[in-house]
Tab-separated table of C-alpha atoms in Angstrom:
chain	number	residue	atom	x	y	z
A	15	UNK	CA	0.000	0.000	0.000
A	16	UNK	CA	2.809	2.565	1.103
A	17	UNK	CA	4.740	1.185	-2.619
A	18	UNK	CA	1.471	2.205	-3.974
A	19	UNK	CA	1.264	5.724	-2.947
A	20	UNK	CA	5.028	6.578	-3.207
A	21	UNK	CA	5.296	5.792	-6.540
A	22	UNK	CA	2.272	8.453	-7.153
A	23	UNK	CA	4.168	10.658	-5.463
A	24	UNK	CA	7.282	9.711	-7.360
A	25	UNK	CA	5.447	10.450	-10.932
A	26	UNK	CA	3.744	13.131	-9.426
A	27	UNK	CA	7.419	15.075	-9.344
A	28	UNK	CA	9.086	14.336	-11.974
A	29	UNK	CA	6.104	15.154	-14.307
A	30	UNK	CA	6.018	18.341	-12.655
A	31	UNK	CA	2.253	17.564	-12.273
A	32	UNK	CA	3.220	18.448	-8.339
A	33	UNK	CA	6.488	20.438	-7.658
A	34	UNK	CA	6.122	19.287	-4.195
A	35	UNK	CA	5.069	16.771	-1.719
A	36	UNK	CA	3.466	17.029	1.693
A	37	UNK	CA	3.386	13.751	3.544
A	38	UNK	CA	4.501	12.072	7.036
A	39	UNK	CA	7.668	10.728	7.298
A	40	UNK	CA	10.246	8.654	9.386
A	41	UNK	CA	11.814	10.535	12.244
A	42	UNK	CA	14.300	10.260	14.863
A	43	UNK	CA	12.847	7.838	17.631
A	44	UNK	CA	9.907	6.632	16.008
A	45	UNK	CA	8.723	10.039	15.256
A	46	UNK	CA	6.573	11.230	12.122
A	47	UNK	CA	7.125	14.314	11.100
A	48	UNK	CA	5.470	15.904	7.983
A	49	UNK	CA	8.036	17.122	5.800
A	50	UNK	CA	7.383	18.841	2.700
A	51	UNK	CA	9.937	17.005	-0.288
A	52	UNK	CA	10.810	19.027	-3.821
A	53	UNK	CA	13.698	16.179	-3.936
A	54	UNK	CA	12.842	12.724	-5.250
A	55	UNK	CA	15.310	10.736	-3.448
A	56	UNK	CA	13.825	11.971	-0.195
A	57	UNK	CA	10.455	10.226	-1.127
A	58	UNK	CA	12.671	7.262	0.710
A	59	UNK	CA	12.003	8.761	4.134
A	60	UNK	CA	8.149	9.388	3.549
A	61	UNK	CA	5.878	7.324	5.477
A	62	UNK	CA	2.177	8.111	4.456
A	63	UNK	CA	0.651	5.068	6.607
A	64	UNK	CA	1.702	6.395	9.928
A	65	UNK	CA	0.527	4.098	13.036
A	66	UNK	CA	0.094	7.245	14.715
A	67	UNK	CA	-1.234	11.140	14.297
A	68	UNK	CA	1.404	13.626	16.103
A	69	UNK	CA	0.546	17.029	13.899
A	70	UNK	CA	-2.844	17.386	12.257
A	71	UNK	CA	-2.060	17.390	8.719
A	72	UNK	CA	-4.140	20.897	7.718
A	73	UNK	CA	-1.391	22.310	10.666
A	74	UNK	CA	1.172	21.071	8.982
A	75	UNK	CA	-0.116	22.808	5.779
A	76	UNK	CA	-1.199	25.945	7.435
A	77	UNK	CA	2.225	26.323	8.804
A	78	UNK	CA	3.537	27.457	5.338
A	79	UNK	CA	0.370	28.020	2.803
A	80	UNK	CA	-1.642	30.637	4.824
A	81	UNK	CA	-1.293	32.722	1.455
A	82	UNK	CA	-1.073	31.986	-1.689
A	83	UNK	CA	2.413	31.016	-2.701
A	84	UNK	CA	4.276	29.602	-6.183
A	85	UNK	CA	4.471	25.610	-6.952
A	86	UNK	CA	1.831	23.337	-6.956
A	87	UNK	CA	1.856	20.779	-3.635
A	88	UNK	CA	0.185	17.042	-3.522
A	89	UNK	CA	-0.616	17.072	0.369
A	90	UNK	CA	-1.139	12.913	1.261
A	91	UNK	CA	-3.154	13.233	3.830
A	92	UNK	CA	-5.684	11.444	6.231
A	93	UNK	CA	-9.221	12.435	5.218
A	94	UNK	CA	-10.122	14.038	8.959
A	95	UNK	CA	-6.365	16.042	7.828
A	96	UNK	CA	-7.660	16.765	4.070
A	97	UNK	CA	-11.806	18.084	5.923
A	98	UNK	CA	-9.728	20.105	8.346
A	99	UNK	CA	-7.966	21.842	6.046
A	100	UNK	CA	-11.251	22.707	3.769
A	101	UNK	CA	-12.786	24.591	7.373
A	102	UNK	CA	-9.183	26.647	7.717
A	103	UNK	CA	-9.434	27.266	4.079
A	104	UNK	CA	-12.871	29.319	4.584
A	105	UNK	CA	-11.404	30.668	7.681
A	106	UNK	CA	-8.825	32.784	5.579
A	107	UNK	CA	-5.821	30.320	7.351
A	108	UNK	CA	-5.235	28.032	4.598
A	109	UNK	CA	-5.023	28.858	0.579
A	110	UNK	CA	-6.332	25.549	-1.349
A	111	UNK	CA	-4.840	27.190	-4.651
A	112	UNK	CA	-2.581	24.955	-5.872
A	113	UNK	CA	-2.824	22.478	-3.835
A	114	UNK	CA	-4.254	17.964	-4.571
A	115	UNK	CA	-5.365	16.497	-1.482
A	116	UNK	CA	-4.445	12.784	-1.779
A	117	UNK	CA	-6.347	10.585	0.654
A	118	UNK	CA	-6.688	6.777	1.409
A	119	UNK	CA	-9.479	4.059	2.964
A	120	UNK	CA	-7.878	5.299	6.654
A	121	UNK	CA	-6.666	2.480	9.000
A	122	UNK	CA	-7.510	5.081	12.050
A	123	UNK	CA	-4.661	5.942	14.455
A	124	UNK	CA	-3.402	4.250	17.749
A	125	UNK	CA	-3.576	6.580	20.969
A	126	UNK	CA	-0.139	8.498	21.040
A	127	UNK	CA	0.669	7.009	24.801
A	128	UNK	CA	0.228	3.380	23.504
A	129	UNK	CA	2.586	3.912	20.570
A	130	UNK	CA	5.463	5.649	22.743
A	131	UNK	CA	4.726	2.850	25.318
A	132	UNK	CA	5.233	0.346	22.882
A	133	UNK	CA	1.761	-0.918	24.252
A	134	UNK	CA	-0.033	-1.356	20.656
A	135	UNK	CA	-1.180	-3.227	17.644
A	136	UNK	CA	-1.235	-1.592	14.365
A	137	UNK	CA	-4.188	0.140	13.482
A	138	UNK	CA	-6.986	-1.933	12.104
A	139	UNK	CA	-10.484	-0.682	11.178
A	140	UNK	CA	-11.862	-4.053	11.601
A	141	UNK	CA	-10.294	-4.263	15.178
A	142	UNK	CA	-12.157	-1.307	17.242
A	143	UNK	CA	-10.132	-2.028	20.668
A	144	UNK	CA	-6.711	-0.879	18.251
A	145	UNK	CA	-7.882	2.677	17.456
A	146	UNK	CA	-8.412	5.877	19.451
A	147	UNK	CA	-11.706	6.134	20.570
A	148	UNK	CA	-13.205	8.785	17.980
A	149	UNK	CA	-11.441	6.217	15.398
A	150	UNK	CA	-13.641	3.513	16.407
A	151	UNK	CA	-16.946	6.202	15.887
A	152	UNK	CA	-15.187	7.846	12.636
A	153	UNK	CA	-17.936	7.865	10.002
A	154	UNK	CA	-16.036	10.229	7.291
A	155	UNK	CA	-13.071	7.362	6.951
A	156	UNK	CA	-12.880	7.482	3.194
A	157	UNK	CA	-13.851	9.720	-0.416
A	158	UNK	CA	-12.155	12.866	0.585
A	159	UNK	CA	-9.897	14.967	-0.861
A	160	UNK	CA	-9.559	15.262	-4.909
A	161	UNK	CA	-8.428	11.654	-4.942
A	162	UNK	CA	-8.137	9.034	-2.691
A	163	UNK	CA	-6.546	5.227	-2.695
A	164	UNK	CA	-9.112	2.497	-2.281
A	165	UNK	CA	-7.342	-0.425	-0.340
A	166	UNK	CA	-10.534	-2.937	-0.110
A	167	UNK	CA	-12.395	-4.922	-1.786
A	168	UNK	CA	-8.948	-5.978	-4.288
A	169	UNK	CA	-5.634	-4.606	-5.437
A	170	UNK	CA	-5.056	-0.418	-4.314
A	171	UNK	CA	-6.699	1.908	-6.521
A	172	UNK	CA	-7.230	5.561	-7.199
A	173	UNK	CA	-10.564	7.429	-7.016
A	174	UNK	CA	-10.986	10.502	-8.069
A	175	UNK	CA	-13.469	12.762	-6.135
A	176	UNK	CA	-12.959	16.102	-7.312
A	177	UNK	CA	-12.577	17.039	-11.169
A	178	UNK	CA	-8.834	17.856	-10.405
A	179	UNK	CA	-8.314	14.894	-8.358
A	180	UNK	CA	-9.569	13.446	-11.806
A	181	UNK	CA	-7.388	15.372	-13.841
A	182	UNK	CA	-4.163	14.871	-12.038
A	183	UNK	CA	-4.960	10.685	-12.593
A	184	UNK	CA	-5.353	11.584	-16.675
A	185	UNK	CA	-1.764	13.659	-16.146
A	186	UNK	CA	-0.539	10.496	-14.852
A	187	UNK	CA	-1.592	8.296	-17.534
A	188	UNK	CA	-2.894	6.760	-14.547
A	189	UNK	CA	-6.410	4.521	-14.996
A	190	UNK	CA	-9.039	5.974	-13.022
A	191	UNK	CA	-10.825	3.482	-11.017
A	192	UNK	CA	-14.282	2.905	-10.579
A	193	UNK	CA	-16.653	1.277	-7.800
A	194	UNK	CA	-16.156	-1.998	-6.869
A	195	UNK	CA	-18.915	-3.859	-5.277
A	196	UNK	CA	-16.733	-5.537	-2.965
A	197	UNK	CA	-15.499	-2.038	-1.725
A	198	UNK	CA	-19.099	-0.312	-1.213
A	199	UNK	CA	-19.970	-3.912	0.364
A	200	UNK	CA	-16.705	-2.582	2.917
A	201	UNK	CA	-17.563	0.527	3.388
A	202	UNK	CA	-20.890	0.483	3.689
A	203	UNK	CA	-20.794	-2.273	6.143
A	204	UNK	CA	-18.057	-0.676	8.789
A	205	UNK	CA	-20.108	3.072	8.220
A	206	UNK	CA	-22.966	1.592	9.708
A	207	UNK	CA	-21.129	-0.224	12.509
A	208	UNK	CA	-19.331	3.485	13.425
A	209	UNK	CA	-22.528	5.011	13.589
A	210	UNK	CA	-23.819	2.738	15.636
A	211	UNK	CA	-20.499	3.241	17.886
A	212	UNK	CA	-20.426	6.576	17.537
A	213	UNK	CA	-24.352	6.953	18.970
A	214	UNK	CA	-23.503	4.619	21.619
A	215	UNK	CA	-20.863	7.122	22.788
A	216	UNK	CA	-23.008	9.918	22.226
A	217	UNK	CA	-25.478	8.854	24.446
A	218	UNK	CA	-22.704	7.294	27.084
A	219	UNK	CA	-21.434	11.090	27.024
A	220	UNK	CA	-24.661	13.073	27.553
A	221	UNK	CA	-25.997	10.589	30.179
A	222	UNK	CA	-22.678	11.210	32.608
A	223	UNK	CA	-21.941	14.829	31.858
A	224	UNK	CA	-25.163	16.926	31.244
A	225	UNK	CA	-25.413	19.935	32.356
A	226	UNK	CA	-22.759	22.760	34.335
A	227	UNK	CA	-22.294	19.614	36.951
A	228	UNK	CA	-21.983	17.274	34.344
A	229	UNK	CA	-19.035	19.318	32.829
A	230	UNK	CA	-17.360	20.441	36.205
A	231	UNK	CA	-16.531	16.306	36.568
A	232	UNK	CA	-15.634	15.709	32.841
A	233	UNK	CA	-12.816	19.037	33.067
A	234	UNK	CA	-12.557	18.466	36.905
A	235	UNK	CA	-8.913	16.783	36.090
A	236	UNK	CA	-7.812	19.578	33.919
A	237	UNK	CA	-4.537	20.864	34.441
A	238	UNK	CA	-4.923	24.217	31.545
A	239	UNK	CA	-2.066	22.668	30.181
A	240	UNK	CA	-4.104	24.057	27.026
A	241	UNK	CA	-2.352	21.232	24.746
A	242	UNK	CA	-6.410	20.598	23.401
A	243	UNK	CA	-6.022	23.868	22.166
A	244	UNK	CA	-2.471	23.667	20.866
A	245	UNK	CA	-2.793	20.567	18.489
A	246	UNK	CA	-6.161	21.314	17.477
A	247	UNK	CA	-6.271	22.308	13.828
A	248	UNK	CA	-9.021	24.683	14.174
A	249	UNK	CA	-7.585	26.591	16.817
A	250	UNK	CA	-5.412	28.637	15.046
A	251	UNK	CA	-5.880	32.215	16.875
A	252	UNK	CA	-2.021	33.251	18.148
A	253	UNK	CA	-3.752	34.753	20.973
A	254	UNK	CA	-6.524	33.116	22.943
A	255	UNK	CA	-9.538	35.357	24.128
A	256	UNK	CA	-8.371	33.371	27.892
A	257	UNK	CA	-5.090	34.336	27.872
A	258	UNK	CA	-5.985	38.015	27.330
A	259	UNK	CA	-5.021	40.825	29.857
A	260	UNK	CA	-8.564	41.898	30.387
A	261	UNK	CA	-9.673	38.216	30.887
A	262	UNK	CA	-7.723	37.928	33.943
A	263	UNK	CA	-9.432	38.486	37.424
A	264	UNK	CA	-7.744	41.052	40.093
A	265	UNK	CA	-6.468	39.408	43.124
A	266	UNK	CA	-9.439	40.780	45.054
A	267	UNK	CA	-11.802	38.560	43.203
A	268	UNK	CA	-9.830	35.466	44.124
A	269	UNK	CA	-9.605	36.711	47.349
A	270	UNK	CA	-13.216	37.489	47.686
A	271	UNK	CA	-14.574	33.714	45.729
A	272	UNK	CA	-12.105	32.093	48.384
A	273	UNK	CA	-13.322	34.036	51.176
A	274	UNK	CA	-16.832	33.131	50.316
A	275	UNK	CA	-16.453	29.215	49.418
A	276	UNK	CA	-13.922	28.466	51.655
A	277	UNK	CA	-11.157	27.933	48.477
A	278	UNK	CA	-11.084	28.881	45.178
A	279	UNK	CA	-9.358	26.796	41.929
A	280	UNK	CA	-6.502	27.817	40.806
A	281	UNK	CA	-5.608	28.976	37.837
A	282	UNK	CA	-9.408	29.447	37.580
A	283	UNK	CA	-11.624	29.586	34.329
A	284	UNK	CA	-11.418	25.803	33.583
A	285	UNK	CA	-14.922	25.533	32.489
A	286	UNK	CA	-14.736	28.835	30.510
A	287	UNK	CA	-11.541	27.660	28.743
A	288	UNK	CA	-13.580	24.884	27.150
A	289	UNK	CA	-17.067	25.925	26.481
A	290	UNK	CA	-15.475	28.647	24.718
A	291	UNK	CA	-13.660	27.021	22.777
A	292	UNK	CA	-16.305	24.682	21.519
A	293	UNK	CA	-18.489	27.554	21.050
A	294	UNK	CA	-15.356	28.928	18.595
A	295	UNK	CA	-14.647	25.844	16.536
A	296	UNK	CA	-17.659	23.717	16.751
A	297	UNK	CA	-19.297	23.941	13.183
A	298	UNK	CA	-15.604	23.297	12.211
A	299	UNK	CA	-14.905	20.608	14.442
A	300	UNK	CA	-13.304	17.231	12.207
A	301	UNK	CA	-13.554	15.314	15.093
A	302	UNK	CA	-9.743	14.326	14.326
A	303	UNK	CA	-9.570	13.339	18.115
A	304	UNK	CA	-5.970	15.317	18.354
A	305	UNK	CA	-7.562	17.038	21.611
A	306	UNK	CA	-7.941	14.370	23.379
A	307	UNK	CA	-4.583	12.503	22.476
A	308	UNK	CA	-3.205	15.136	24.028
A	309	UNK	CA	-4.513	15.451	27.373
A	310	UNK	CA	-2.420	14.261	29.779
A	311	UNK	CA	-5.263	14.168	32.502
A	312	UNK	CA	-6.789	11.002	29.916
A	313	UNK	CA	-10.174	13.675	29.836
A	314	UNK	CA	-12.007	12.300	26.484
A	315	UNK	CA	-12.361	16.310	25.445
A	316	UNK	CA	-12.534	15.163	21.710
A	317	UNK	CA	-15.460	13.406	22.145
A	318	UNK	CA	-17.532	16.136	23.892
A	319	UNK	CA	-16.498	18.657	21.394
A	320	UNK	CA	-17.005	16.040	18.431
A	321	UNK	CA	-20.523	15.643	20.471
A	322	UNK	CA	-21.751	19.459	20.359
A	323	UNK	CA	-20.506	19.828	16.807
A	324	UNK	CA	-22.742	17.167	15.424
A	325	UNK	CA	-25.500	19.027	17.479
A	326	UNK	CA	-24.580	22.074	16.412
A	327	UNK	CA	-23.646	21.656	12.664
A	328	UNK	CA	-27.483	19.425	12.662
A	329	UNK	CA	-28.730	23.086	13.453
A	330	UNK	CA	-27.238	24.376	9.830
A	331	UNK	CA	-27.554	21.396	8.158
A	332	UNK	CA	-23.909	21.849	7.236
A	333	UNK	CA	-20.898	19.149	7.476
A	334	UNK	CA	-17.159	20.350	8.120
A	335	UNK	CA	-14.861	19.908	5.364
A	336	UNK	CA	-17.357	18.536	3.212
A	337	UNK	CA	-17.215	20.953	0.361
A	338	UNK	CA	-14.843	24.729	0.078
A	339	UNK	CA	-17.804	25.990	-1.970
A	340	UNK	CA	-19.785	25.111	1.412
A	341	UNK	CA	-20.082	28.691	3.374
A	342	UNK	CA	-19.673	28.215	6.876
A	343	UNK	CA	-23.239	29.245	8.538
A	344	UNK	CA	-21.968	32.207	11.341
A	345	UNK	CA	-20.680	33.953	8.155
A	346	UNK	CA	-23.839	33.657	6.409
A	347	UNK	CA	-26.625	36.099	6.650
A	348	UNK	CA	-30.296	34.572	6.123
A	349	UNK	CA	-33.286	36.592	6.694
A	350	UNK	CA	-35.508	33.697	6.868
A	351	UNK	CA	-33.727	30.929	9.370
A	352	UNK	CA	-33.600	29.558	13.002
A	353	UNK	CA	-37.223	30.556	14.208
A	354	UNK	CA	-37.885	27.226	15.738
A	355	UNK	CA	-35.353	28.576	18.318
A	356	UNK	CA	-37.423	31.895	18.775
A	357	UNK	CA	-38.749	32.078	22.553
């Protein structure tokens, strides 16, 4: 599978179709680092199948294509990466001009702490108990991007999705594959066995944290480490509205909470840390689960946020990263909308 997509990659530069390459590859220490190749020979270093997801993809394109900029780039992405990088596009962080999202069938992603452990068995989308929890309840797992690589159902193959993901394959001289009923039979089959998963969790999560008690156990072992916030691709502000001067209480008001309750948390603003930021990136939430691989407290953060976005984005009828023509609904003005939520 990795043979396949390398040599894509391969033709890819030296037609010129692509003058670069963004892709994962093989790090000091068992790292995967996304590296960003003009040079052929380093092509032997890339490693699109990682086990595991240390940088969101869209970050690791945002880092360097918030404008637009010369060359064209083939990004290999995972499709949660490729859908993340559609929301940052319409949030003015990300420039899709000249740039072919290449996607695959995803095998899902082991929890970081298992991989560095050594405590793991590679991913496996038919094995639920080897993949991070919003893995096992991922219904977007394949058909994004302009072209992805079909592993099932018989030998790798690329399908187009966009009309330049098909144009790229005709650049190629590359055959263009079509449905195979033994791949729909696949992916139909392990779709409706994540959303069954995934409303199993749902309901699991609203039945032990509703409401403000609810929430003050789920975040009660935060530390405001804020690495949620850090590794999330959505989050992209280089100043947080919590980390701002004016946000920050006097030492009277500590004082005075402490003197009334007995104690007071410190740092405070736990709660408004996170139902702020869900209320900032929800419609554009991926539910790439890199929040909650992050938290060292083990507080399953990515699957209340992936939670309220499906609520929330139900409200719009819109669907993150599912099309850059797509507008995203706060930037949309409708005169006629929402009245069901009308006191």
């Amino acid at each position: 599978m990795r043979d396949v997509l390398l040599n894509l990659m391969l033709r890819a530069l030296e037609s010129g179709v692509a003058d670069y390459v963004l892709t994962p590859s093989r790090g000091p220490g068992g790292t995967f680092p996304w590296i960003l190749v003009n040079d052929v020979r380093l092509l032997d270093r890339a490693e699109p199948f990682p086990p595991v997801m240390y940088v969101q993809g869209a970050k690791a394109l945002a880092s360097f294509a918030r404008s637009p900029f010369g060359g064209k780039v083939l990004a290999v992405m995972r499709p949660c990466e490729a859908r993340a990088a559609v929301e940052l596009s319409k949030l003015d962080q990300v420039t899709m001009q000249n740039v072919y999202f290449l996607t695959m069938d995803c095998p899902g992603a082991v929890p970081v702490k298992s991989y560095r452990n050594g405590d793991f068995t590679e991913p496996d989308p038919g094995e639920p108990e080897s993949l991070r929890p919003l893995c096992r309840q991922c219904t977007h797992f394949t058909g994004a991007g302009d072209l992805f690589l079909a592993l099932h159902g018989g030998p790798p193959v690329f399908r187009p999705v966009t009309g330049s993901g098909r144009e790229l394959l005709e650049t190629l001289g590359m055959e263009t594959g079509e449905d195979r009923a033994e791949w729909v039979e696949w992916r139909d089959a392990l779709l409706r066995h994540r959303k069954e998963a995934r409303k199993r969790g749902m309901e699991d999560m609203r039945r032990s944290y509703t409401g403000l008690g609810g929430l003050a156990r789920l975040y009660g072992g935060c530390i405001s480490c804020r690495n949620c916030r850090t590794v999330c691709p959505i989050c992209y502000c280089r100043l947080c509205f919590i980390d701002m001067k004016d946000r920050r209480s006097p030492a009277s008001d500590h004082l005075h909470r402490s003197g009334e309750r007995g104690g007071d948390r410190l740092p405070g603003g736990t709660l408004l840390f996170h139902m702020g930021r869900m209320a900032h990136m929800s419609l554009s939430c991926v539910s790439c689960g890199m929040c909650e691989d992050a938290c060292p407290s083990d507080i399953p953060v990515g699957r209340m946020v992936s939670m309220v976005s499906e609520k929330t984005a139900a409200v719009f009828g819109y669907e993150a990263g599912r099309d850059t023509e797509e507008p995203l609904p706060l930037n949309t003005f409708e005169p006629d909308e929402l009245h069901e939520y009308e006191d």
